[in-house]
Short mmCIF file of C-alpha atoms and ligand atoms in Angstrom, two decimals:
data_model
loop_
_atom_site.label_atom_id
_atom_site.label_comp_id
_atom_site.label_asym_id
_atom_site.label_seq_id
_atom_site.Cartn_x
_atom_site.Cartn_y
_atom_site.Cartn_z
CA MET A 1 101.35 91.15 118.85
CA LYS A 2 99.10 89.38 115.94
CA TYR A 3 99.97 89.85 111.89
CA TYR A 4 97.26 89.54 109.11
CA SER A 5 98.11 88.92 105.62
CA THR A 6 97.01 91.94 103.09
CA ASN A 7 95.09 89.15 101.49
CA LYS A 8 93.48 88.73 104.27
CA LYS A 9 92.92 84.88 103.08
CA ALA A 10 95.32 83.36 105.55
CA PRO A 11 95.48 82.62 109.30
CA ILE A 12 96.46 85.15 112.00
CA ALA A 13 99.81 84.59 112.97
CA ASP A 14 101.90 85.49 115.63
CA LEU A 15 105.63 86.96 115.49
CA HIS A 16 107.31 83.62 115.64
CA LYS A 17 105.20 82.72 112.73
CA ALA A 18 105.27 85.49 110.63
CA VAL A 19 109.28 86.05 110.98
CA VAL A 20 109.71 82.44 110.19
CA LYS A 21 107.15 82.05 107.33
CA GLY A 22 107.93 85.67 106.06
CA LEU A 23 105.35 84.96 103.34
CA ALA A 24 101.68 84.63 104.62
CA GLU A 25 99.91 81.14 103.03
CA ASP A 26 97.68 83.30 100.53
CA ARG A 27 100.74 84.72 99.11
CA GLY A 28 99.88 88.10 101.00
CA LEU A 29 102.65 90.12 103.26
CA TYR A 30 102.46 90.57 106.96
CA MET A 31 100.77 93.36 108.74
CA PRO A 32 100.31 94.31 112.63
CA GLU A 33 96.94 94.22 113.81
CA ILE A 34 97.99 97.15 116.11
CA ILE A 35 100.23 100.06 115.28
CA LYS A 36 100.52 101.50 119.05
CA LYS A 37 100.99 105.02 119.05
CA LEU A 38 103.74 106.52 121.12
CA PRO A 39 103.17 109.14 124.07
CA LYS A 40 103.11 113.03 123.71
CA GLU A 41 106.17 113.10 125.94
CA PHE A 42 108.23 110.97 123.85
CA PHE A 43 107.83 113.60 121.13
CA ASP A 44 108.41 116.47 123.34
CA ASN A 45 111.19 115.03 124.38
CA ILE A 46 112.55 112.75 121.55
CA GLU A 47 116.01 114.86 121.07
CA LYS A 48 117.39 114.18 124.64
CA PHE A 49 117.24 110.59 123.39
CA SER A 50 120.02 108.69 121.51
CA PHE A 51 119.54 106.85 118.56
CA GLN A 52 119.49 103.66 120.20
CA GLU A 53 117.47 104.48 123.32
CA ILE A 54 115.00 106.21 120.38
CA ALA A 55 115.04 102.40 118.45
CA TYR A 56 114.34 100.50 121.38
CA GLN A 57 110.98 102.47 122.39
CA VAL A 58 109.82 101.92 118.77
CA ALA A 59 110.88 98.33 118.89
CA ASP A 60 109.29 97.88 121.98
CA ALA A 61 106.00 98.93 120.46
CA PHE A 62 106.20 96.36 117.91
CA PHE A 63 107.40 93.78 119.69
CA GLY A 64 107.36 94.19 123.08
CA GLU A 65 104.84 91.97 123.74
CA ASP A 66 106.84 88.61 122.31
CA VAL A 67 110.12 89.37 123.10
CA ASP A 68 111.21 90.05 127.13
CA ALA A 69 112.79 93.54 127.54
CA ASP A 70 116.29 92.78 128.12
CA SER A 71 116.42 90.67 125.33
CA LEU A 72 114.82 92.97 123.13
CA LYS A 73 117.07 96.15 124.01
CA LYS A 74 120.06 93.65 123.45
CA ILE A 75 118.60 92.72 119.96
CA VAL A 76 118.04 96.71 119.34
CA TYR A 77 121.67 97.93 120.54
CA ASP A 78 123.31 95.00 118.76
CA THR A 79 121.98 95.76 115.22
CA LEU A 80 123.23 99.55 116.16
CA ALA A 81 126.40 99.10 116.37
CA PHE A 82 126.57 101.97 113.85
CA ASP A 83 125.16 105.43 113.30
CA CYS A 84 122.59 106.72 110.83
CA PRO A 85 123.67 110.37 110.86
CA VAL A 86 121.65 113.27 109.23
CA VAL A 87 124.13 115.49 107.65
CA GLU A 88 123.62 118.73 105.86
CA VAL A 89 124.37 119.11 102.02
CA GLU A 90 122.93 122.54 101.76
CA PRO A 91 120.14 125.00 103.21
CA ASN A 92 117.35 123.05 103.79
CA ILE A 93 118.10 119.88 102.02
CA TYR A 94 120.07 116.77 104.49
CA SER A 95 121.38 113.46 103.94
CA LEU A 96 120.07 110.89 105.69
CA GLU A 97 123.59 109.04 105.72
CA LEU A 98 122.17 104.82 105.81
CA PHE A 99 125.67 103.34 104.73
CA HIS A 100 127.66 103.42 108.02
CA GLY A 101 126.85 99.75 108.38
CA PRO A 102 128.87 96.87 107.15
CA THR A 103 127.73 96.48 104.10
CA LEU A 104 127.47 100.24 103.51
CA ALA A 105 123.80 100.49 102.82
CA PHE A 106 120.36 100.63 104.62
CA LYS A 107 119.61 97.19 104.48
CA ASP A 108 122.21 96.14 107.41
CA VAL A 109 119.36 97.95 109.73
CA GLY A 110 116.82 95.24 109.31
CA ALA A 111 118.81 92.34 108.16
CA ARG A 112 120.62 92.48 111.40
CA PHE A 113 117.75 92.90 113.46
CA MET A 114 115.96 89.64 111.91
CA ALA A 115 119.27 87.98 112.58
CA ARG A 116 119.27 88.47 116.02
CA LEU A 117 115.54 88.29 116.91
CA LEU A 118 115.17 84.65 114.94
CA GLN A 119 118.40 83.58 117.11
CA TYR A 120 116.02 84.72 120.16
CA PHE A 121 113.50 82.10 119.03
CA VAL A 122 116.00 79.53 117.91
CA ARG A 123 117.15 79.79 121.54
CA GLN A 124 113.90 79.59 123.28
CA GLU A 125 112.98 76.36 121.20
CA GLY A 126 115.87 74.16 121.70
CA LYS A 127 118.88 72.77 119.74
CA GLU A 128 117.28 73.01 116.67
CA GLU A 129 119.73 74.83 114.16
CA VAL A 130 117.58 77.14 111.19
CA ASN A 131 119.04 77.50 107.91
CA VAL A 132 118.29 80.44 105.87
CA LEU A 133 118.09 80.57 102.34
CA VAL A 134 118.34 83.56 100.07
CA ALA A 135 118.45 84.06 96.61
CA THR A 136 120.77 87.27 95.51
CA SER A 137 121.17 89.33 92.35
CA GLY A 138 123.79 91.11 94.52
CA ASP A 139 122.83 93.77 97.70
CA THR A 140 120.55 91.18 99.26
CA GLY A 141 122.87 88.42 99.89
CA SER A 142 125.48 91.00 101.07
CA ALA A 143 122.90 92.40 103.84
CA VAL A 144 121.75 89.44 104.93
CA ALA A 145 125.25 87.45 104.71
CA ASN A 146 126.87 90.08 107.47
CA GLY A 147 123.58 90.26 109.50
CA PHE A 148 123.59 87.06 109.99
CA LEU A 149 127.49 86.68 109.94
CA GLY A 150 128.37 84.98 113.55
CA VAL A 151 124.85 84.34 115.32
CA GLU A 152 125.20 81.19 116.58
CA GLY A 153 122.14 78.75 115.49
CA ILE A 154 122.08 80.29 112.16
CA HIS A 155 123.38 78.88 109.15
CA VAL A 156 122.97 81.66 105.97
CA TYR A 157 122.94 79.91 102.17
CA VAL A 158 123.53 82.48 99.46
CA LEU A 159 122.94 81.30 96.03
CA TYR A 160 123.96 83.80 93.43
CA PRO A 161 124.44 83.88 89.56
CA LYS A 162 127.85 83.07 88.85
CA GLY A 163 129.36 85.93 86.81
CA LYS A 164 126.54 88.14 86.59
CA VAL A 165 127.17 90.51 90.35
CA SER A 166 129.98 92.76 90.81
CA LYS A 167 133.16 92.06 92.20
CA ILE A 168 132.77 94.50 94.97
CA GLN A 169 129.13 92.36 95.44
CA GLU A 170 130.80 89.05 95.51
CA SER A 171 133.37 89.38 97.79
CA GLN A 172 130.77 91.17 100.61
CA PHE A 173 129.44 87.38 100.81
CA THR A 174 131.62 84.90 99.92
CA THR A 175 134.77 85.83 101.58
CA LEU A 176 133.07 85.47 105.13
CA GLY A 177 133.30 81.88 105.67
CA GLN A 178 131.66 80.71 109.24
CA ASN A 179 128.22 80.19 109.14
CA ILE A 180 127.92 81.50 105.61
CA THR A 181 128.20 79.58 102.57
CA ALA A 182 127.98 81.10 99.05
CA LEU A 183 126.61 78.69 96.26
CA GLU A 184 127.89 80.33 93.00
CA VAL A 185 124.60 79.09 90.62
CA ASP A 186 125.75 78.34 87.12
CA GLY A 187 122.78 80.60 86.21
CA VAL A 188 120.79 83.72 86.11
CA PHE A 189 119.03 85.26 89.11
CA ASP A 190 115.77 84.05 88.50
CA ASP A 191 117.44 80.44 88.66
CA CYS A 192 118.52 81.22 92.06
CA GLN A 193 115.29 82.35 92.67
CA ALA A 194 113.42 79.12 92.07
CA LEU A 195 115.90 76.78 93.53
CA VAL A 196 114.99 78.41 96.90
CA LYS A 197 111.31 78.45 95.89
CA SER A 198 111.72 75.03 95.28
CA ALA A 199 113.73 74.57 98.65
CA PHE A 200 110.54 75.79 100.59
CA MET A 201 108.31 73.34 98.94
CA ASP A 202 110.31 70.07 99.18
CA GLU A 203 108.75 67.65 101.95
CA GLU A 204 111.67 65.68 102.52
CA LEU A 205 114.43 68.45 102.24
CA ASN A 206 112.19 70.55 105.23
CA LYS A 207 112.08 67.27 107.39
CA HIS A 208 116.04 67.29 106.93
CA MET A 209 117.05 70.46 108.09
CA LYS A 210 114.52 73.44 109.27
CA LEU A 211 114.17 76.14 106.42
CA THR A 212 113.65 79.79 106.01
CA SER A 213 113.98 82.51 104.25
CA ALA A 214 115.22 86.61 104.96
CA ASN A 215 113.65 88.17 102.26
CA SER A 216 112.80 91.94 102.36
CA ILE A 217 109.17 91.66 103.09
CA ASN A 218 109.87 89.68 106.41
CA VAL A 219 108.20 91.81 109.28
CA ALA A 220 112.00 91.16 111.47
CA ARG A 221 113.68 93.06 108.03
CA PHE A 222 110.93 95.89 107.50
CA LEU A 223 109.69 97.01 110.86
CA PRO A 224 113.09 98.22 112.01
CA GLN A 225 113.57 100.52 109.30
CA ALA A 226 111.40 102.68 111.13
CA PHE A 227 113.98 103.29 113.86
CA TYR A 228 116.11 105.62 111.50
CA TYR A 229 113.18 108.21 110.92
CA PHE A 230 112.25 108.32 114.57
CA ASN A 231 115.70 109.31 115.43
CA ALA A 232 116.44 111.90 111.59
CA TYR A 233 113.56 113.45 113.34
CA ALA A 234 114.82 113.89 116.84
CA ARG A 235 118.48 115.21 115.09
CA MET A 236 116.77 117.64 112.93
CA LYS A 237 114.82 118.87 115.90
CA GLU A 238 118.00 119.46 117.89
CA LYS A 239 118.65 121.38 115.47
CA GLY A 240 115.08 123.58 115.46
CA LEU A 241 114.25 122.37 112.07
CA ALA A 242 111.95 119.61 112.61
CA ASP A 243 108.47 121.98 112.31
CA LYS A 244 107.96 120.95 108.73
CA LEU A 245 109.94 117.81 108.23
CA VAL A 246 109.84 116.42 104.49
CA ILE A 247 111.39 113.21 104.24
CA CYS A 248 112.15 111.99 100.61
CA VAL A 249 112.74 107.98 100.01
CA PRO A 250 114.43 106.54 96.90
CA SER A 251 112.23 103.26 96.55
CA GLY A 252 112.06 100.57 94.80
CA ASN A 253 110.17 97.54 96.58
CA PHE A 254 109.17 100.22 99.00
CA GLY A 255 109.53 98.46 102.04
CA ASN A 256 111.70 101.92 103.44
CA ILE A 257 109.05 104.57 102.62
CA THR A 258 106.30 101.80 104.52
CA ALA A 259 108.22 101.74 107.38
CA GLY A 260 108.56 105.40 107.76
CA LEU A 261 104.84 105.73 107.08
CA PHE A 262 104.48 103.26 110.00
CA GLY A 263 106.31 105.88 112.02
CA HIS A 264 104.10 108.45 111.23
CA GLU A 265 101.17 106.15 112.59
CA MET A 266 102.56 105.68 115.58
CA GLY A 267 102.74 109.53 115.88
CA LEU A 268 105.56 110.39 114.28
CA PRO A 269 105.45 114.16 113.05
CA ILE A 270 106.53 113.97 109.23
CA HIS A 271 104.82 116.70 107.27
CA ARG A 272 104.77 114.82 104.43
CA PHE A 273 106.88 112.25 102.40
CA ILE A 274 108.06 111.95 98.73
CA ALA A 275 108.70 108.64 97.23
CA ALA A 276 111.84 109.17 94.44
CA ASN A 277 111.92 106.02 91.58
CA ASN A 278 114.20 105.91 88.78
CA ALA A 279 112.56 105.23 85.45
CA ASN A 280 110.73 102.51 87.16
CA ASP A 281 107.41 104.58 87.65
CA ILE A 282 104.81 102.38 88.48
CA PHE A 283 104.16 104.01 91.92
CA TYR A 284 104.27 107.27 90.56
CA ASN A 285 101.69 106.28 87.72
CA TYR A 286 99.40 105.26 90.45
CA LEU A 287 99.95 108.43 92.32
CA GLN A 288 98.94 110.39 89.30
CA THR A 289 95.80 107.99 88.17
CA GLY A 290 94.57 105.64 91.25
CA GLU A 291 95.84 102.79 89.18
CA TYR A 292 98.28 100.22 89.80
CA LYS A 293 99.84 98.72 86.76
CA PRO A 294 102.25 96.31 87.37
CA GLN A 295 105.19 96.62 84.16
CA PRO A 296 108.09 94.45 83.29
CA SER A 297 111.45 96.53 85.58
CA LYS A 298 113.66 98.40 83.58
CA ALA A 299 116.96 98.10 84.14
CA THR A 300 118.65 101.94 85.44
CA ILE A 301 122.00 103.11 86.89
CA ALA A 302 119.99 103.27 90.49
CA ASN A 303 119.70 99.31 89.93
CA ALA A 304 118.77 98.46 93.81
CA MET A 305 115.34 100.35 92.70
CA ASP A 306 114.63 98.15 89.17
CA VAL A 307 111.42 96.90 90.44
CA GLY A 308 108.19 96.99 88.29
CA ASP A 309 106.00 95.45 90.90
CA PRO A 310 106.54 96.89 94.64
CA SER A 311 105.80 94.45 96.95
CA ASN A 312 105.15 96.71 99.86
CA PHE A 313 102.54 98.41 97.71
CA ALA A 314 99.77 96.04 99.13
CA ARG A 315 101.26 97.36 102.65
CA ILE A 316 100.60 101.08 101.67
CA TYR A 317 97.33 100.32 100.17
CA ASP A 318 96.37 98.27 103.18
CA LEU A 319 97.81 101.08 105.50
CA TYR A 320 95.63 103.43 104.29
CA LYS A 321 92.43 101.19 103.42
CA GLY A 322 93.16 101.62 99.31
CA ASN A 323 91.90 105.64 99.82
CA HIS A 324 93.82 107.16 96.87
CA ASP A 325 93.32 110.61 98.29
CA ALA A 326 94.50 109.92 101.75
CA ILE A 327 97.54 108.53 99.99
CA THR A 328 97.98 111.29 97.94
CA ALA A 329 97.71 113.96 100.20
CA TYR A 330 100.71 112.92 102.34
CA ILE A 331 103.11 110.89 100.27
CA SER A 332 103.62 112.66 96.25
CA GLY A 333 105.94 111.13 93.62
CA ALA A 334 108.83 111.54 91.45
CA THR A 335 110.35 109.77 88.48
CA TYR A 336 114.04 110.27 86.65
CA LYS A 337 115.72 108.86 84.09
CA ASP A 338 119.35 107.73 84.30
CA ASP A 339 120.64 110.84 82.55
CA GLN A 340 118.45 112.91 85.09
CA ILE A 341 119.98 110.98 87.57
CA ALA A 342 123.82 111.44 86.50
CA GLU A 343 123.09 115.30 85.68
CA THR A 344 121.82 115.71 89.55
CA MET A 345 124.69 113.67 91.09
CA LYS A 346 127.23 116.20 89.16
CA GLN A 347 125.12 119.22 90.04
CA CYS A 348 125.20 118.53 93.55
CA TYR A 349 129.11 117.45 93.56
CA ASN A 350 129.76 120.57 91.87
CA ASP A 351 127.39 122.97 94.00
CA THR A 352 128.24 121.37 97.51
CA LYS A 353 131.20 118.59 97.09
CA TYR A 354 128.44 115.92 98.47
CA VAL A 355 128.81 112.63 96.61
CA LEU A 356 125.48 111.37 95.97
CA ASP A 357 125.27 107.62 94.94
CA PRO A 358 122.46 107.33 92.06
CA HIS A 359 119.88 106.15 94.45
CA GLY A 360 120.26 109.15 96.78
CA ALA A 361 120.22 111.51 93.69
CA CYS A 362 116.63 110.45 92.92
CA GLY A 363 115.88 111.27 96.77
CA TYR A 364 117.97 114.55 96.72
CA ARG A 365 116.59 116.04 93.21
CA ALA A 366 112.80 115.20 94.12
CA LEU A 367 113.64 117.19 97.29
CA LYS A 368 115.24 120.27 95.37
CA GLU A 369 111.97 120.37 92.97
CA GLN A 370 109.24 119.90 95.51
CA LEU A 371 110.64 121.50 98.73
CA LYS A 372 107.88 124.61 99.33
CA PRO A 373 108.30 127.43 101.40
CA GLY A 374 108.87 126.98 105.32
CA GLU A 375 109.65 123.33 104.78
CA VAL A 376 112.91 121.41 105.34
CA GLY A 377 113.57 118.07 103.61
CA VAL A 378 115.26 115.01 104.71
CA PHE A 379 116.29 112.50 101.70
CA LEU A 380 117.32 108.80 102.76
CA GLU A 381 121.17 108.08 101.39
CA THR A 382 120.65 104.48 101.05
CA ALA A 383 124.02 103.41 100.02
CA HIS A 384 127.72 104.83 100.24
CA PRO A 385 128.44 105.88 96.57
CA ALA A 386 131.55 103.90 96.82
CA LYS A 387 129.33 100.69 96.22
CA PHE A 388 129.06 101.64 93.14
CA LYS A 389 132.62 103.57 92.28
CA GLU A 390 132.99 102.95 88.72
CA LYS A 391 129.56 104.41 87.83
CA VAL A 392 130.45 107.30 90.27
CA ASP A 393 133.85 108.38 89.17
CA SER A 394 132.91 108.02 85.30
CA ILE A 395 129.43 110.21 86.28
CA LEU A 396 132.12 112.96 88.47
CA GLY A 397 135.39 112.42 86.90
CA SER A 398 136.36 111.48 90.41
CA ASP A 399 138.29 108.86 91.89
CA ILE A 400 136.15 108.76 95.24
CA GLU A 401 137.91 106.49 98.12
CA ILE A 402 136.89 103.32 99.03
CA PRO A 403 136.10 103.03 102.70
CA ALA A 404 138.16 100.80 104.98
CA ARG A 405 135.37 98.11 105.88
CA LEU A 406 134.60 97.25 101.96
CA ALA A 407 138.18 97.72 100.85
CA GLU A 408 138.93 94.59 103.54
CA PHE A 409 135.96 92.78 102.13
CA MET A 410 137.68 92.96 98.77
CA LYS A 411 141.37 91.37 100.16
CA GLY A 412 139.06 88.67 101.11
CA LYS A 413 139.64 85.45 100.03
CA LYS A 414 136.45 84.13 97.88
CA GLN A 415 135.42 80.76 98.98
CA SER A 416 131.81 79.37 97.32
CA ILE A 417 130.07 75.86 96.03
CA GLU A 418 129.73 75.73 92.43
CA MET A 419 126.41 74.38 91.62
CA THR A 420 124.38 73.75 88.33
CA LYS A 421 121.04 75.14 88.63
CA ASP A 422 119.03 71.62 88.51
CA PHE A 423 117.32 71.42 91.80
CA ALA A 424 118.45 67.65 92.41
CA SER A 425 122.11 68.47 92.63
CA PHE A 426 121.01 71.60 95.07
CA LYS A 427 119.12 69.34 97.00
CA ASN A 428 121.38 66.26 97.36
CA TYR A 429 124.08 68.96 98.44
CA LEU A 430 121.94 70.22 101.30
CA MET A 431 120.23 66.69 102.32
CA ASN A 432 123.90 65.80 102.69
CA GLU A 433 124.72 69.05 104.67
C1 PLP B 501 117.51 98.48 98.31
C2 PLP B 501 117.60 99.73 98.25
C3 PLP B 501 116.80 100.58 97.48
C4 PLP B 501 115.58 100.48 97.59
O1 PLP B 501 114.62 100.27 99.05
P1 PLP B 501 113.15 99.24 99.11
O2 PLP B 501 113.07 99.38 100.59
O3 PLP B 501 113.19 98.11 98.18
O4 PLP B 501 112.18 100.64 97.98
C5 PLP B 501 117.23 101.60 97.55
N1 PLP B 501 118.47 102.21 97.34
C6 PLP B 501 119.38 101.23 97.95
C7 PLP B 501 120.63 101.49 97.40
C8 PLP B 501 118.90 99.92 97.92
O5 PLP B 501 120.04 98.54 98.50
#
């Protein structure tokens, strides 16, 4: 499969290049040249297959030309070592729980897949170790670190701003050891990101070691997210509830929903999509006006969605050839302020006993408000509420249980290397690795 850039000014890339580079030379996002339709028989029988079997069919459509069947199957099955079940919250509204992975959020799926695909390429090439640099303000670091944990031939450096991430988040990437190194930078997130960018541009450093990023826009993190949309459809079809399925996605950078839209292009019969935003309403406004106007991001209680210029808008725009009517015909929007998110969490808990996290709450509320007669809705519960325990407990007056795998992280011993935000010292550190 070949990949082109959404900016159309970079050379066409093969999968290997698209994965290792992440972003095209013209700073556009890679798109597969062809989105294969899966056969009718596949959809006719989809409910008879397991999540892993379905995911392999989807993976084969994207990656089958570039990765041999046995390896691809192993990558998919290893990635999906946990389930993504659909759970009834109330009649006609279901939660697609994407938090059963190691760091309790949906980013586990893409990160685990990317780690294994990168390992496949490293092995093909020979011995040279690949180094992944990732700057994080919290959640990306944990998903990437855990996704790559113990994957041979790859070393991960997580750069995070000292004192600016929660204890839970910090424990998820500083306690791992093995091939994961946490670098605690005396600065803010932007300083961490600047260090990573400078490292990629430094010729001497790139000669010394092979560097790559594991950004969420990477095709190897982005496309595998389509897997659980197919599985959600299959599980709803099993219940006889898939005729007019509406999928609602709490969205920030829009990678997750875009993977669902790719699924639709492959023939997945989703009736329509809703993109639920917090107060960062750039996409919502685009749907209303046809104008895309990036804004500085606003801090909210659903902070993984605090994005003022969602990268994957470029992919949606490209997918629909910039046709605003086509986009609004299939996708509607919603936007909620913090007080509405909190009110929704309380309402849902009081009425159904289901505990929403602040991100999932946006999705649930949009379905409550927008579902039409005859439609059945599934919202993506993108993270486990215990990841935001303090907020959730203070809103609900609850004391929610912390899942064992999260508690386990918090018991681990913190190992980090302190670093100034000065590039020379960061480079010096890496040159001596
Ligand atoms: C990353 C994230 C989102 C936003 O997903 P996008 O793909 O960026 O739209 C939503 N919820 C949670 C919990 C996240 O971690």
